[in-house]
CSV table of C-alpha atoms in Angstrom, one decimal:
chain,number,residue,atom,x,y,z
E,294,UNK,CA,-14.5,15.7,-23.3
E,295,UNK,CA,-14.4,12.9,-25.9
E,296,UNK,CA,-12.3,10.6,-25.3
E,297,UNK,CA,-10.6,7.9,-27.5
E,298,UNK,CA,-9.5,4.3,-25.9
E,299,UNK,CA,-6.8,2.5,-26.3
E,300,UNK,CA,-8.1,-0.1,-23.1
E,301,UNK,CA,-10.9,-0.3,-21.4
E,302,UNK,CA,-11.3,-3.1,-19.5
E,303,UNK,CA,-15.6,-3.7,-19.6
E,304,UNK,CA,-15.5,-6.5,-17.4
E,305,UNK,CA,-14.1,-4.6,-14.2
E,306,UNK,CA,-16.3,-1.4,-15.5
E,307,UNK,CA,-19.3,-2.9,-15.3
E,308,UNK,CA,-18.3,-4.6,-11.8
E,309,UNK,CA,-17.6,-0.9,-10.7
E,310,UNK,CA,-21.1,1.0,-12.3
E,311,UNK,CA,-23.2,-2.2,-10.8
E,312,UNK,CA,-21.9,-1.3,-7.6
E,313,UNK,CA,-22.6,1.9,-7.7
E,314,UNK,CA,-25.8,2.1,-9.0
E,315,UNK,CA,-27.1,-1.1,-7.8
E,316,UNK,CA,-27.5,-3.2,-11.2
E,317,UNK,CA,-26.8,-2.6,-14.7
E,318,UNK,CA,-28.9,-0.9,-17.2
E,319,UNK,CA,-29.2,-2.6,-20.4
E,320,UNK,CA,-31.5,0.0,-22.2
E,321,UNK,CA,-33.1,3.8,-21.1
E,322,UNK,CA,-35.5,5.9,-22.7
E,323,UNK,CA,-34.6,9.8,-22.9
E,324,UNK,CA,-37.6,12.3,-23.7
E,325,UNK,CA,-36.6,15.1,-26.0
E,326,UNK,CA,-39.6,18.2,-26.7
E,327,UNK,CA,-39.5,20.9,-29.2
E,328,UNK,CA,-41.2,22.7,-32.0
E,329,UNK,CA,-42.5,21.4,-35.4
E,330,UNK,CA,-41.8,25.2,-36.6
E,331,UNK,CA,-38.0,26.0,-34.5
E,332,UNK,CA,-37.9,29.2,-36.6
E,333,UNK,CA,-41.6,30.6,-35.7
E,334,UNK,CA,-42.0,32.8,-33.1
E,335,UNK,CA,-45.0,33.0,-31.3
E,336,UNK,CA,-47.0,34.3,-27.8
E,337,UNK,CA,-50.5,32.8,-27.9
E,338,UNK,CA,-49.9,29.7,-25.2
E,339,UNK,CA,-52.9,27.9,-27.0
E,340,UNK,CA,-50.9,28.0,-30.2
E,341,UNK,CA,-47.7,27.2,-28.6
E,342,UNK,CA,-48.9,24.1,-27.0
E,343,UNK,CA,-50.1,22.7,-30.6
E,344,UNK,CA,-46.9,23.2,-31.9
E,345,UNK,CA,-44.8,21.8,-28.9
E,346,UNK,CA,-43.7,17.8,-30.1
E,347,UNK,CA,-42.3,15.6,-27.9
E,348,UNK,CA,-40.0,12.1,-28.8
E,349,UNK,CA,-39.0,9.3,-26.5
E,350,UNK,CA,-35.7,7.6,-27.5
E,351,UNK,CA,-34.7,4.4,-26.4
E,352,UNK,CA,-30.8,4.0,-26.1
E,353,UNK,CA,-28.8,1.2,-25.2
E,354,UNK,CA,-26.2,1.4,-22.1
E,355,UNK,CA,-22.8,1.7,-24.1
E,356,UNK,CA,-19.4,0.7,-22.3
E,357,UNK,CA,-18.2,5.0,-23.4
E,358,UNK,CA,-21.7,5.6,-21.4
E,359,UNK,CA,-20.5,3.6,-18.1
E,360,UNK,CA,-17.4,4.9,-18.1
E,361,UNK,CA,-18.7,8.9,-17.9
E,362,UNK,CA,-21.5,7.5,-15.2
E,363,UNK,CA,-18.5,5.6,-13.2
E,364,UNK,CA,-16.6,8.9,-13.4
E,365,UNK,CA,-19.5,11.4,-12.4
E,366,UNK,CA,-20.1,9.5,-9.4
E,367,UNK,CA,-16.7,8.9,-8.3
E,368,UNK,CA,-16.2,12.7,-8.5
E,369,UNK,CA,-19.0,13.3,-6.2
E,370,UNK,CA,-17.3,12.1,-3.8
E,371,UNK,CA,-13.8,10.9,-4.4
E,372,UNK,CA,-12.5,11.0,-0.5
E,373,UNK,CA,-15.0,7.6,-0.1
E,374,UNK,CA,-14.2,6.1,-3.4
E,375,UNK,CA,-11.2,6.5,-2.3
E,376,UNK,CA,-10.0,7.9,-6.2
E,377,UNK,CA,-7.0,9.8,-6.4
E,378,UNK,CA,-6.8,12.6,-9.5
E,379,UNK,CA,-3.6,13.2,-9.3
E,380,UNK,CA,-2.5,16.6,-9.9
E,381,UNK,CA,0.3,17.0,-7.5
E,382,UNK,CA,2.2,13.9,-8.0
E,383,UNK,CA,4.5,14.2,-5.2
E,384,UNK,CA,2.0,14.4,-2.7
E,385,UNK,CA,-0.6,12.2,-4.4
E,386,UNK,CA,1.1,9.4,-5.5
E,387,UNK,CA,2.2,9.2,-1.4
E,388,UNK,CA,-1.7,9.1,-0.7
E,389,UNK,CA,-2.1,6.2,-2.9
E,390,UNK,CA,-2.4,2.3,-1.3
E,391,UNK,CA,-3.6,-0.7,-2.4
E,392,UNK,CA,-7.0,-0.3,-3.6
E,393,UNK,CA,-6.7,3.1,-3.9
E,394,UNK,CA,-8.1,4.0,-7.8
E,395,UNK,CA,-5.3,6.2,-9.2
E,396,UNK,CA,-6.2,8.7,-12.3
E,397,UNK,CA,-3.0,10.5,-14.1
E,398,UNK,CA,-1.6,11.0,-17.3
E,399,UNK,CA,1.6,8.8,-18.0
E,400,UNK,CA,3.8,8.3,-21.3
E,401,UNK,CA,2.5,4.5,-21.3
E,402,UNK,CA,4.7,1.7,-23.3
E,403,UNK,CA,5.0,-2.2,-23.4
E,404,UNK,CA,8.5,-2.6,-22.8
E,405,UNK,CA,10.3,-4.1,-25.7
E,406,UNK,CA,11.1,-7.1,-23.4
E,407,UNK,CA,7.0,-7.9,-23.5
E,408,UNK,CA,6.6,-7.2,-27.0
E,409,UNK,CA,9.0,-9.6,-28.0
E,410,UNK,CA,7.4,-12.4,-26.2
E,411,UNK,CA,4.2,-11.4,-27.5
E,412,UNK,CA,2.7,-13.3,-30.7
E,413,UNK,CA,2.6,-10.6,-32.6
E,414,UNK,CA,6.1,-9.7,-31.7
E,415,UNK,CA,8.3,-11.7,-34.0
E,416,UNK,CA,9.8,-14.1,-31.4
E,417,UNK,CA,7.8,-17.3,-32.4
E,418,UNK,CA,8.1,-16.9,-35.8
E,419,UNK,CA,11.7,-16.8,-36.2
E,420,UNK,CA,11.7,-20.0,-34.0
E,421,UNK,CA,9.1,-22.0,-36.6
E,422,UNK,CA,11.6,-20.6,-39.2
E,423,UNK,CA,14.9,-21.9,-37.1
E,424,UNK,CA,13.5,-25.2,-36.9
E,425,UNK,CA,12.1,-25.2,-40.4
E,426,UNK,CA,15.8,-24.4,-41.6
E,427,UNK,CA,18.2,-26.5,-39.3
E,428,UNK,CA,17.1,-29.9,-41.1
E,429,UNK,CA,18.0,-28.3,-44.5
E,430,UNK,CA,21.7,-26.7,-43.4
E,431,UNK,CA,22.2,-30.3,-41.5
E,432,UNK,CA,21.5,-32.4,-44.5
E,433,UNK,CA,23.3,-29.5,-46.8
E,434,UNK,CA,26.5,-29.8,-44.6
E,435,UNK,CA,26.3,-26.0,-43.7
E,436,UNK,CA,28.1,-25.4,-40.7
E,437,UNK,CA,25.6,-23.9,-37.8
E,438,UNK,CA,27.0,-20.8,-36.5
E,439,UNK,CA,28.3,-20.9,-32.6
E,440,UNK,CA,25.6,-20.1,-30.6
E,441,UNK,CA,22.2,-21.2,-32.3
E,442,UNK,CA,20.0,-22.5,-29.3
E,443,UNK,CA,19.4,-26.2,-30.0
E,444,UNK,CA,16.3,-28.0,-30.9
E,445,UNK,CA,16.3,-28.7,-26.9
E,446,UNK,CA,16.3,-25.1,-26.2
E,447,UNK,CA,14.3,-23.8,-28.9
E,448,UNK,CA,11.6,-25.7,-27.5
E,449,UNK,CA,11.6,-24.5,-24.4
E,450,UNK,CA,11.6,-21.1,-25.6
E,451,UNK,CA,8.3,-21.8,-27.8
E,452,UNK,CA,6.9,-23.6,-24.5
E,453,UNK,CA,7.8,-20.0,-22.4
E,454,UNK,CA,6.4,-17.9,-24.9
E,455,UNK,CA,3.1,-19.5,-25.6
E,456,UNK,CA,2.7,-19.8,-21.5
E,457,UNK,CA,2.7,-16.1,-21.7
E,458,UNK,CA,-0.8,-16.5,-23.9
E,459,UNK,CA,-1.7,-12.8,-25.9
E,460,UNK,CA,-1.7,-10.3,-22.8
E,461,UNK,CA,0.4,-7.8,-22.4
E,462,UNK,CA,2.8,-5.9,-19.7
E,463,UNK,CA,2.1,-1.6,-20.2
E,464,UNK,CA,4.6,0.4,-18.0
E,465,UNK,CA,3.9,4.8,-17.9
E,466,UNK,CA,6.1,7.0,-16.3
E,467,UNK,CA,6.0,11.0,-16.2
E,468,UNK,CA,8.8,13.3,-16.5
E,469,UNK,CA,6.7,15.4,-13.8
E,470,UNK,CA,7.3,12.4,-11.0
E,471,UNK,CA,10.0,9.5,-10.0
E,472,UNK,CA,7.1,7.2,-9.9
E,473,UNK,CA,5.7,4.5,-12.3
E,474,UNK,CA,3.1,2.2,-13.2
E,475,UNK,CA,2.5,-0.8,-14.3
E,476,UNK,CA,-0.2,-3.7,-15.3
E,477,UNK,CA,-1.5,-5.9,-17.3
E,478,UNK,CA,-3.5,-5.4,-20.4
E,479,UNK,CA,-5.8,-8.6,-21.3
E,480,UNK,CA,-6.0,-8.6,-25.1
E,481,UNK,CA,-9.4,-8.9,-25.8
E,482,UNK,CA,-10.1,-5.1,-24.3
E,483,UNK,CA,-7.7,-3.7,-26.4
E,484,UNK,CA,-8.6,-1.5,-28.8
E,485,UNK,CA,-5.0,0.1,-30.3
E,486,UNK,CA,-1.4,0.3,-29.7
E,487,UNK,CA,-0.2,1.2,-26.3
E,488,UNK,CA,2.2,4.0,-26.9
E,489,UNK,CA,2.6,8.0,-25.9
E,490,UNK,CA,0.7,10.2,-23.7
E,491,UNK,CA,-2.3,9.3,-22.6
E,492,UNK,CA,-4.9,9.2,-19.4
E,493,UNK,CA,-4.8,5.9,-16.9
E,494,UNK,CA,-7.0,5.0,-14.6
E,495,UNK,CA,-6.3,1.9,-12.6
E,496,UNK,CA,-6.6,0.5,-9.0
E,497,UNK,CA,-3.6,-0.4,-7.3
E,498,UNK,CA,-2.9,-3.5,-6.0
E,499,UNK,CA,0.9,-3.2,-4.9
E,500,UNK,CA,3.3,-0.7,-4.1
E,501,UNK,CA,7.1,-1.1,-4.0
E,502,UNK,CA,9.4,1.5,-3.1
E,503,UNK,CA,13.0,3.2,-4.5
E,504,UNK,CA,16.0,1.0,-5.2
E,505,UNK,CA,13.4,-1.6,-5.3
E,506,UNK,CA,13.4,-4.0,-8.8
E,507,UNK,CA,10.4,-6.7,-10.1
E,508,UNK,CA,11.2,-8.7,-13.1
E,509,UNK,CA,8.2,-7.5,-15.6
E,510,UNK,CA,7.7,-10.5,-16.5
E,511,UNK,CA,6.4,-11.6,-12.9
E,512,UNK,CA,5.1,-8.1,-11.2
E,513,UNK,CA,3.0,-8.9,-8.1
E,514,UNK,CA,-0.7,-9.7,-9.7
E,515,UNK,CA,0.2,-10.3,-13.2
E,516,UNK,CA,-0.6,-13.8,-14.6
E,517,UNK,CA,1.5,-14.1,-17.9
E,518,UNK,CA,3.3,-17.0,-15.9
E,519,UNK,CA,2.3,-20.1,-13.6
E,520,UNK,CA,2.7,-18.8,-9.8
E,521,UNK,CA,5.9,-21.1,-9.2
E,522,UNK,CA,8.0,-19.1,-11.9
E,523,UNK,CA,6.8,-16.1,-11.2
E,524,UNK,CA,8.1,-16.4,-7.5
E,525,UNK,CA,11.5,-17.8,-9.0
E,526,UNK,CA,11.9,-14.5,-11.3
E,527,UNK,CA,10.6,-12.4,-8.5
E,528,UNK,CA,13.8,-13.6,-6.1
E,529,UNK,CA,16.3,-12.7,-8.5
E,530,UNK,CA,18.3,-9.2,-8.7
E,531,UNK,CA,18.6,-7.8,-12.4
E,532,UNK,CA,22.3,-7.8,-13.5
E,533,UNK,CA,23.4,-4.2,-15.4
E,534,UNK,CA,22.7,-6.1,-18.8
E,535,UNK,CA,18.9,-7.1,-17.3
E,536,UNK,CA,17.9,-4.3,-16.3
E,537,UNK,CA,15.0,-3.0,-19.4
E,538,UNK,CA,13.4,-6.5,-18.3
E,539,UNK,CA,12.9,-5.1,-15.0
E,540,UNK,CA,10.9,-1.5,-12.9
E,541,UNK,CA,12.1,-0.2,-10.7
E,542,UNK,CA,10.6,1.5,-7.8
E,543,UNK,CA,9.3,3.9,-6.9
E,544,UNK,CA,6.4,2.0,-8.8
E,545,UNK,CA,2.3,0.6,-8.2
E,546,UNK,CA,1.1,-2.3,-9.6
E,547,UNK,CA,-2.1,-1.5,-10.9
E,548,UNK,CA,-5.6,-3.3,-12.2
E,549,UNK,CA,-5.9,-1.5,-15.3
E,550,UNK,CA,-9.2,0.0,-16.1
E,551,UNK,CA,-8.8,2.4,-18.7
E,552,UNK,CA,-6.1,4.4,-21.1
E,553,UNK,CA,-7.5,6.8,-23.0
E,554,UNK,CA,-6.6,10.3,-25.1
C-alpha cells in the first residue's frame, strides 16, 4: 500500500523503531543480481554465470521506511505490542487503555474552535486590524459599535492566542462507532490539511467515558495552555451554546503518531 501523510510525527517513530530494533539505521546497502542480456535465453551454466551482474545500493533510512518496519514488526505480534487494529470497533475500542497503540480509520477534523485560535486562522489578524483602526474612528468621532472588546481585552485575547503557539487540536469520529479521538498535532510534522477520511495511528494516553465532556482546548496531555489554565477549563461544564468547544465521551486521548490515506 502507498500511503500519503498528512502527520507523521518522526520524533516518537524513531523512539518506537529504535526500540524495536535496538538502534537506528542511518544508511543500508541492498544487493540486486541480474542479466546484462534480460531478453537471452540460455542453458550452458558457464555462459550463464558470465552474463549474471550483480549491484550493491546504498539507501538511506527514510521516515516512509520506518514507518513500514514499525508496522511489520508490530504485526508480528500485536498481543505484546499491545496494538489494537481495530476492525470491530465495539469490541475493540473496549480493549483499548492507556498505552494501548490504537490503529483505525476516522473522519479526522480540527474543530473550528482550534482553527480559529490558530495563526493561520484569522483570529489575530483581525485583532492587529481592530487596534490599527480604533485610533482612527476615535480621533474621526465615529461612534464604536456596542460590544467591541476594549484595548484591555483585545489584549488579552492576543496574549491567549499566542500562548496557544502553532499546534493544533485533530478530533476523528466514525459513523461505524460512538467513540472518538483526539490529540495534538505539533506543526512542524505536518505535512497537509487535516480533513476527511483517513488512517490514525496513535497511543492512548486517556480514556473518558459517555456523558463525559473536556474543553478541547485543555484535553488531558495536550500542552496548547500552561497547566494552571488548563485545570481551570478542565473543571468547567460546557453550557448548550459551548458545546463545539468541547468532546464528549465516549473518547481517548491519544499521542498522535501518524494520519495517513
Amino acid at each position: 500500500m502507498l500511503r500519503r501523510f498528512l502527520y507523521l510525527d518522526t520524533s516518537a517513530l524513531n523512539d518506537y523503531v529504535s526500540g524495536l530494533e535496538g538502534g537506528l539505521r542511518e544508511t543500508y546497502k541492498r544487493l540486486t543480481s541480474g542479466t546484462d542480456h534480460p531478453d537471452r535465453n540460455t542453458n550452458n551454466s558457464s555462459e550463464l554465470k558470465e552474463l549474471l551482474t550483480e549491484e550493491s545500493i546504498t539507501m538511506s533510512d527514510t521516515p516512509q521506511a520506518r514507518f513500514e518496519r514499525l508496522l511489520r514488526l508490530a504485526y508480528v505480534d500485536q498481543e505484546a505490542a499491545e496494538w489494537i487494529t481495530v476492525t470491530n470497533p465495539d469490541e475493540d475500542f473496549d480493549r483499548a487503555r492507556p498505552g494501548s497503540m490504537i490503529e483505525a480509520d476516522f473522519d479526522v477534523y480540527v474543530p473550528d474552535a482550534i482553527r480559529m485560535m490558530s495563526p493561520a486562522g484569522g483570529l489575530p489578524q483581525v485583532l492587529d486590524q481592530l487596534d490599527a483602526l480604533m485610533p482612527s474612528a476615535e480621533a474621526l468621532g465615529l461612534e464604536v459599535p456596542s460590544g467591541m472588546p476594549s484595548r484591555q481585552e483585545r489584549n488579552a485575547m492576543k496574549g491567549f492566542v499566542e500562548s496557544l503557539g502553532s499546534d493544533l487540536v485533530m478530533v476523528g469520529e466514525s459513523d461505524e462507532s460512538d467513540w472518538k479521538v483526539a490529540g495534538q498535532l505539533q506543526a512542524g510534522f505536518l505535512a497537509s490539511e487535516i480533513d476527511g477520511r483517513a488512517r490514525v495511528i496513535g497511543k492512548v494516553s486517556a480514556i473518558w467515558q459517555s456523558e463525559e465532556w473536556k474543553p478541547l482546548l485543555a484535553l488531558p496531555g495536550s500542552s496548547l495552555l500552561p497547566r494552571k489554565q488548563r485545570r481551570a477549563l478542565s473543571k468547567k461544564k460546557p453550557t448548550e451554546d459551548e458545546e463545539d468547544q468541547f468532546l464528549e465521551g465516549p473518547a481517548m486521548m491519544l499521542d498522535v503518531l501518524a494520519i495517513y490515506r
